[in-house]
XYZ file of C-alpha atoms in Angstrom:
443
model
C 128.272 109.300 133.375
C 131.719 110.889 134.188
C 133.890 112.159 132.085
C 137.005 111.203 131.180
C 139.386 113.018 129.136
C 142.257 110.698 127.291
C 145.224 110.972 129.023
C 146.842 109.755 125.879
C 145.149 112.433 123.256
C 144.384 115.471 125.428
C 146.819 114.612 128.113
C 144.150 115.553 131.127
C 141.981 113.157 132.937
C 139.107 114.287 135.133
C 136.512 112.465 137.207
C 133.738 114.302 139.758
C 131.430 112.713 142.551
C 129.644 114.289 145.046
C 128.574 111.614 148.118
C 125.740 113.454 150.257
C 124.466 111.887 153.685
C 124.137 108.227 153.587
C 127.548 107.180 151.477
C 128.905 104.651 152.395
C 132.263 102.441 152.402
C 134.216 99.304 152.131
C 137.224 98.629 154.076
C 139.674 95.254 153.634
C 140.382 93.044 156.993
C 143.784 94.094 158.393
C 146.574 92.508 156.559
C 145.399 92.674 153.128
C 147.417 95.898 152.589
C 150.841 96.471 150.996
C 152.332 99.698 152.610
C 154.168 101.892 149.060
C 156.374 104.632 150.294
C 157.844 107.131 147.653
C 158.710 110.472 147.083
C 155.792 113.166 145.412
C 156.533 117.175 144.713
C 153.872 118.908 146.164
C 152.475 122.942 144.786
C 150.284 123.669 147.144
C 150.913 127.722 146.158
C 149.630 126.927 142.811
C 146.698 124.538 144.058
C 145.638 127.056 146.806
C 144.953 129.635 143.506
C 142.129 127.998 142.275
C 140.033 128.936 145.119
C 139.209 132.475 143.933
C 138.353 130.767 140.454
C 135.917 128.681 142.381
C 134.354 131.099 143.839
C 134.380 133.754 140.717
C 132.127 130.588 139.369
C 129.827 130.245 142.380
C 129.226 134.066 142.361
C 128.670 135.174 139.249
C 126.006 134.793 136.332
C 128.035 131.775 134.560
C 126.482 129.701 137.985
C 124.694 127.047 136.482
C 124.484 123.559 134.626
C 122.512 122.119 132.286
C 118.852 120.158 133.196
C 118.724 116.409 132.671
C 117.842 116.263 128.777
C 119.903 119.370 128.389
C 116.399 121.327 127.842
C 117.295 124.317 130.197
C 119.990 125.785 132.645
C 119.480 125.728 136.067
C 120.620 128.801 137.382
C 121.838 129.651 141.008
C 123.185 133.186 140.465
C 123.214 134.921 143.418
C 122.399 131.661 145.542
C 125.833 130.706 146.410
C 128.027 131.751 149.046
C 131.713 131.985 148.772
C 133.108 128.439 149.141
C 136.102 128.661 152.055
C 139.166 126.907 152.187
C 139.544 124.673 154.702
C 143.513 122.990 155.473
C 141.761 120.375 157.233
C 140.467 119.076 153.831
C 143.733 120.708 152.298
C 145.638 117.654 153.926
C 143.458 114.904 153.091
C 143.070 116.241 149.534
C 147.501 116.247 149.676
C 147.209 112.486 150.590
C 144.527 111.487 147.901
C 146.821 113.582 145.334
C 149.623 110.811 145.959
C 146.572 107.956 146.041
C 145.784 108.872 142.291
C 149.393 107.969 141.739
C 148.876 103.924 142.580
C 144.660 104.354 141.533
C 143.141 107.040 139.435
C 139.540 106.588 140.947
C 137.382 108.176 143.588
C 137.755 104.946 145.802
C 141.163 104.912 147.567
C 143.771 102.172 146.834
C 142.963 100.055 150.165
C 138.994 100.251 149.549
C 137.955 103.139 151.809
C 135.992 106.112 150.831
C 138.105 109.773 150.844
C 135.432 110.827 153.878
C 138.068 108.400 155.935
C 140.243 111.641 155.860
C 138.964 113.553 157.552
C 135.607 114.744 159.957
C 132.573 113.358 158.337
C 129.329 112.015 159.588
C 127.429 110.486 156.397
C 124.525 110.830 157.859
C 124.193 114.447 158.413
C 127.418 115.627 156.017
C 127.679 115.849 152.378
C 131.144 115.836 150.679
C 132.179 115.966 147.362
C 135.658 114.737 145.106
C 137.037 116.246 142.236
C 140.249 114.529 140.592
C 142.100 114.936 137.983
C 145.628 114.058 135.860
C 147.936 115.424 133.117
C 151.140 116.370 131.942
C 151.823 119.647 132.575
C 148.406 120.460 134.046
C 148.105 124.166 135.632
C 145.875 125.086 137.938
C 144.026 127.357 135.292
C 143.562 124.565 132.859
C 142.062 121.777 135.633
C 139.975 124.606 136.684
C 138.976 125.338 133.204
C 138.892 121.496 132.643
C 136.483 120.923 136.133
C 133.892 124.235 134.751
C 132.921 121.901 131.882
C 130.923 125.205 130.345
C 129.812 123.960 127.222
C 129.176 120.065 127.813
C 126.072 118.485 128.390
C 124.406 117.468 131.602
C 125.686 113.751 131.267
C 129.845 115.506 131.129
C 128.991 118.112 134.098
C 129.484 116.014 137.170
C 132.306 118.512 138.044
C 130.505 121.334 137.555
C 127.799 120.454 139.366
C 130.135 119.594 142.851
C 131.760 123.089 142.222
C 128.051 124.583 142.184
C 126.602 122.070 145.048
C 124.711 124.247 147.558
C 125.348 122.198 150.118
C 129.195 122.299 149.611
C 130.857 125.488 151.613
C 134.343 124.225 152.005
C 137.429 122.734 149.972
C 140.395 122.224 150.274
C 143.165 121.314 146.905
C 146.095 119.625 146.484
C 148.475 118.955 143.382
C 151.250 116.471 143.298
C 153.758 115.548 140.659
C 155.145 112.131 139.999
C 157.156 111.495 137.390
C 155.990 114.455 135.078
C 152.664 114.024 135.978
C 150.201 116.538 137.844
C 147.789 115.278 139.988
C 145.285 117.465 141.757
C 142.365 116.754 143.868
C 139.552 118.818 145.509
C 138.185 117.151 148.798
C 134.923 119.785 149.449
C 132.059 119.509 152.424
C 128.964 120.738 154.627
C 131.265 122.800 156.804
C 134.560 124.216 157.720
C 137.056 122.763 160.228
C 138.263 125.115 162.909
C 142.224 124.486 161.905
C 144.149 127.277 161.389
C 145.903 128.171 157.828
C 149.223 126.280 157.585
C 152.095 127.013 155.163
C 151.920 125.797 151.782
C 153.791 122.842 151.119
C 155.774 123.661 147.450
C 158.687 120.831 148.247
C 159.287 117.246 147.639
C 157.925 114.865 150.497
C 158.004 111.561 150.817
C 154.365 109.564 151.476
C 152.881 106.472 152.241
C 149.783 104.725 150.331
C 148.241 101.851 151.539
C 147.114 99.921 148.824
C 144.912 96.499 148.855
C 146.684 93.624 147.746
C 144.836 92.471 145.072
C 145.827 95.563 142.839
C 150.136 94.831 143.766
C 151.384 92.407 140.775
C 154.764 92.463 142.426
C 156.328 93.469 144.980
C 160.150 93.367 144.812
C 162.692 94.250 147.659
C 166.656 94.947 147.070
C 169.278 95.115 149.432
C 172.763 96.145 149.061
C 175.066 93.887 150.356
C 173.489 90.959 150.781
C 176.213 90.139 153.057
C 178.393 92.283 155.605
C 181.822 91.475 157.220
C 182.883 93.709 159.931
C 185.553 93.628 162.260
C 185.344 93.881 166.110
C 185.579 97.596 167.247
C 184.344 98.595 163.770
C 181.031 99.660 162.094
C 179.441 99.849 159.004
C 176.685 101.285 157.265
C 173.349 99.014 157.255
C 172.624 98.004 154.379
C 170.533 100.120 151.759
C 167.011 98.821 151.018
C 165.229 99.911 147.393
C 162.194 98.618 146.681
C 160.003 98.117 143.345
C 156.371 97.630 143.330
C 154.426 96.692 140.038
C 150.506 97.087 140.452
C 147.605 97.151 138.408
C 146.181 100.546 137.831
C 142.236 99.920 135.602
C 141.654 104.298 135.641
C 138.030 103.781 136.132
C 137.255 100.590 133.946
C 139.580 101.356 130.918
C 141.689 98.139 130.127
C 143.977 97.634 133.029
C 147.625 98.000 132.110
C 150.767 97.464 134.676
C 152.110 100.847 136.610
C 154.861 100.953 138.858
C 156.792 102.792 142.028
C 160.209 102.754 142.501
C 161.617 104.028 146.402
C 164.859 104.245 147.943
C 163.416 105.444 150.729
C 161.876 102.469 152.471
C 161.249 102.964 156.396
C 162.723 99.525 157.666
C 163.501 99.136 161.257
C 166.996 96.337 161.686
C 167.346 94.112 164.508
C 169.711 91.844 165.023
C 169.956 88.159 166.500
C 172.836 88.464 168.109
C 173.523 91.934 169.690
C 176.994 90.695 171.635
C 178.398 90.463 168.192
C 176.756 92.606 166.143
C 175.015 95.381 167.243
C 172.757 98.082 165.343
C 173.495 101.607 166.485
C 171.606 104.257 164.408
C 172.206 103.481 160.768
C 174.869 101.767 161.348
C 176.019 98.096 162.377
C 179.025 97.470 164.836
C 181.044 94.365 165.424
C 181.348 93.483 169.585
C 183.165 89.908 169.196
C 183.608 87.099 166.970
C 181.313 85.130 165.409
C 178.123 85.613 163.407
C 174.482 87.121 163.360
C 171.565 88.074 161.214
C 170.128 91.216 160.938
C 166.227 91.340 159.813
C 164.584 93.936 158.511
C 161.052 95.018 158.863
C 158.703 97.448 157.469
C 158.278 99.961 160.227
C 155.451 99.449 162.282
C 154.107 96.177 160.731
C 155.476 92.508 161.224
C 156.401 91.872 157.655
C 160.102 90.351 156.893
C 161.799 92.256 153.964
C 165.022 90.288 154.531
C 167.637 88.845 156.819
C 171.144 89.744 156.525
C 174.229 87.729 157.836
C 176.935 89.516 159.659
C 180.761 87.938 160.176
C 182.421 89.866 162.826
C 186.216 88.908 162.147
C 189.498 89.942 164.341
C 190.049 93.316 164.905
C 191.610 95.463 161.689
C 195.033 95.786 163.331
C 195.909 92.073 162.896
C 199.692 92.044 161.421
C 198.845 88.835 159.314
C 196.488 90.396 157.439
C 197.239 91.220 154.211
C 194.762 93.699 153.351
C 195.896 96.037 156.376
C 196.684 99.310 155.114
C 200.047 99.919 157.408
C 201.212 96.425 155.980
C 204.036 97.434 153.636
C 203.267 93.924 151.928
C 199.719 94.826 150.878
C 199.590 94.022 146.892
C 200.070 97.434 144.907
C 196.359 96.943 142.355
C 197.447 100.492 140.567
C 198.422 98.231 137.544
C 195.247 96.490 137.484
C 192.985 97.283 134.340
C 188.881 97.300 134.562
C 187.361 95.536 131.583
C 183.365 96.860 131.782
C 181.232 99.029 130.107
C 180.999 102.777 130.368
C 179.110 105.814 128.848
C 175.216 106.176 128.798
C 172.959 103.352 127.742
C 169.913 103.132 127.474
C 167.285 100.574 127.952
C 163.336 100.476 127.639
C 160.557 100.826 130.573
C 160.686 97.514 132.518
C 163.914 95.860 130.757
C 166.455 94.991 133.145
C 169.818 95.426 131.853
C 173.079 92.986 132.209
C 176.256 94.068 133.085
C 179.670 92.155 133.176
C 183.062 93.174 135.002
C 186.797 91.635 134.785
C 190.308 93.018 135.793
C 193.916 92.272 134.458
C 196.919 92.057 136.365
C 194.864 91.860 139.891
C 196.891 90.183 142.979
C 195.323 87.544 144.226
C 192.119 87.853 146.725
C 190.966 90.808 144.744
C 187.983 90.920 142.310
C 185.796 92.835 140.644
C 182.410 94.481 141.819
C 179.451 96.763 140.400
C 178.557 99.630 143.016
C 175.430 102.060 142.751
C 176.889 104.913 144.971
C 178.974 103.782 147.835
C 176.854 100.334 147.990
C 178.043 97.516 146.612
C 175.159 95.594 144.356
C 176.925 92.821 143.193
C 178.704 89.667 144.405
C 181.281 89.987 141.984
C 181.481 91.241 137.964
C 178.400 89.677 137.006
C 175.551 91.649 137.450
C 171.542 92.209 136.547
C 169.492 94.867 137.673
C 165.843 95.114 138.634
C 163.296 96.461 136.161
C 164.117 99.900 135.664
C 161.608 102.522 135.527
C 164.605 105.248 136.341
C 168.230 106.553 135.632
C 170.949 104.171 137.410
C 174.389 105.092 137.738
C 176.473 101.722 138.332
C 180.311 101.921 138.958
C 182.676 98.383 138.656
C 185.671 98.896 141.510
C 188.379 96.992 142.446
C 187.783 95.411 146.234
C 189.781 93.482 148.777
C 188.731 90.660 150.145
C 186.852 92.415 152.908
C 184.819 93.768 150.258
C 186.033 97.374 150.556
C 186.361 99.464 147.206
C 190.334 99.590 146.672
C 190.478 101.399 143.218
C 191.217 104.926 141.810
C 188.342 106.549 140.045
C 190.872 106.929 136.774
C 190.568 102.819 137.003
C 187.251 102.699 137.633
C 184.548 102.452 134.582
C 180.953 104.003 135.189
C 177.897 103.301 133.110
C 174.729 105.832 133.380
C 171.335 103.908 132.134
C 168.692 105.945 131.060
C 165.827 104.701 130.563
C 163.232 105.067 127.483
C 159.770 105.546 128.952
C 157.561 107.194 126.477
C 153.508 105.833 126.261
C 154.851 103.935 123.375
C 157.454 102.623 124.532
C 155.846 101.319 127.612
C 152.748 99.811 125.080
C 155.724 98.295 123.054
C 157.902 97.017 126.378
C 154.782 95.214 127.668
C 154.204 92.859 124.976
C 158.340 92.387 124.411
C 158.273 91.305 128.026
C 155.209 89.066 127.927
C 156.615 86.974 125.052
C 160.333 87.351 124.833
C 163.774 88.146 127.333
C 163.299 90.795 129.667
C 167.098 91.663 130.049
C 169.370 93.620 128.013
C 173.013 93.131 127.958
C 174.958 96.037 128.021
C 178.198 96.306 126.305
């Protein structure tokens, strides 16, 4: 039996397996995956210390664990050798660290055993998987957690990977999501030949590929949804979030609803019509007249996130246009008057909030829109969010009728969202959700 250590009461879960020749695996056919991308901090300084603690276990006189029955210990004192760190096993331990994130178990999120990482013949090797998660979990408390000195046999899976003969090599990894450590130990039969590598202590983004039958949701925003450009001009591409809800059991407890939120999606643009609009690095430039779509792809797979429409108009210098900068007849909007909300708010986990925009005294062919950054999110005042799992910073701005932000910041009104997201809270949004309004409006 493993153990597992409430998250909720002692804020540490741990889980230990050691796989010796013959393990073997289950992999799903290709396109059953949903590719997550998102952003982990990595302290590999910190995970790199526990090796001397491993070692000060396999060495000395505390080296054994209990009999089956508990009736004896089973002592290998001075049977060990040092264990040896291997970065081979230091990388695929870095990826399984941001695996735990989407599925807390020793079986990765698309189905595959951990000995896909890296060199491992399960006929001849033996490996061995240590895992664990907490709030504010140092190295010297998972270590201490993993020694599991004074439980019984049936609680000392850990302890008995960290005392394997067999094992000789590890290599550990600890990454932090959303105040959460999670640290891994990948260990096995021999050492790779790669040489030491510098200790990654930095934020990074990653990649998990994660079966499909554990994604609830999987929800994709762009901002604009439209994009008028005229010819001889370019503008940025559009900016592509991306919100994935998916079920996360922690070996066998009742499943609850997790999520990852990215602003960072890898999505490769193309567009229909290159003679009128044409993608040049991150940004989108108008050739001629006339109208094309721009669709957007995950990179390196064939699945359609979205299409975009461009209108490429006349060029900017037309005198008949009134929004034209060096027209002295462009409308003065210094007098116009934002009606919107402003401050901090704040919200619950998974609520998506409502937010409404007006002006006074605008000149015609002016409106109102909400803007996260320098990217519009909103056809005009009226405005819902996704589910929020984050802090958003939304901004209502005056625009012309090409869409372009025309307003002073003294006019413009900004609203910060936090966002509540305590266990509690998150125990108390999920039923709210399942029975009532998801949305909050925000005043």
């Amino acid at each position: 039996m493993k153990k597992l250590i409430s998250l909720v009461m002692c804020a540490v879960m741990i889980i230990g397996i050691t796989a010796a020749s013959g393990a073997s695996f289950t992999a799903f056919a290709a396109g059953a995956y949903t590719g997550i991308s998102f952003n982990v901090t990595y302290h590999q300084t910190e995970a790199r210390s526990i090796l001397p603690m491993i070692n000060e276990l396999r060495l000395g006189e505390n080296a054994w664990y209990w009999s089956r029955g508990n009736t004896s210990r089973i002592s290998f004192a001075g049977q060990l050798s040092a264990m040896v760190y291997d970065y081979e096993l230091e990388q695929a331990a870095m990826q399984r660290a941001a695996e735990l994130i989407i599925k807390l178990a020793h079986t990765r999120p698309d189905g595959t055993d951990a000995g896909k990482l890296f060199a491992f013949d399960p006929a001849t090797d033996s490996r061995g998987e240590n895992i664990a998660a907490g709030s504010s979990l140092s190295a010297e408390s998972v270590h201490k957690a993993w020694e599991e000195e004074n439980e019984p046999y049936e609680s000392q899976s850990h302890r008995r990977v960290l005392l394997d003969k067999k094992l000789t090599a590890v290599g550990i990894a600890c990454a932090e999501y959303k105040g959460v450590m999670y640290w891994v130990q990948e260990f096995r039969s021999y050492s790779s030949d790669m040489a030491q590598t510098p200790a990654v202590d930095a934020s990074c983004a990653v990649t998990v590929e994660t079966a499909n039958a554990l994604v609830k949701s999987n929800t994709v925003s762009v901002n604009p949804e439209e994009i008028t450009v005229a010819k001889g001009e370019s503008k940025a591409l559009p900016a592509v979030s991306q919100e994935i809800e998916y079920i996360n059991d922690y070996m066998m407890r009742p499943s609850f609803i997790n999520s990852i939120s990215s602003d960072n999606v890898n999505v490769v643009w193309t567009s229909s019509n290159p003679s009128v609009a044409e993608i040049t690095g991150d940004k989108v430039a108008g050739r001629s007249e006339g109208k094309a779509i721009l669709t957007g792809t995950f990179a390196g797979s064939e699945t359609v996130l979205v299409n975009i429409t461009v209108t490429v108009g006349t060029t900017p210098d037309n005198p008949d246009n009134p929004d034209n900068p060096d027209n002295p007849d462009t409308p003065d909007v210094s007098s116009a008057v934002i009606n919107a909300p402003s401050g901090n708010k704040t919200v619950n986990w998974k609520y998506k909030a409502h937010l409404t925009a007006s002006a006074s005294n605008l000149p015609d062919g002016y409106s109102v829109k909400w803007f996260e950054g320098t990217n519009p999110v909103s056809k005009d005042g009226d405005f819902t969010t996704v589910n929020l799992t984050s802090k958003k910073i939304y901004t209502a701005k005056i625009v012309d009728s090409k869409g372009n932000a025309v307003s002073s910041e003294s006019q413009e009104k900004t609203v910060v969202i936090e966002v509540k997201s305590d266990f509690i809270t998150k125990i108390v949004s999920f039923f709210s959700r399942l029975f009532g309004s998801d949305v909050v409006n925000i005043k």
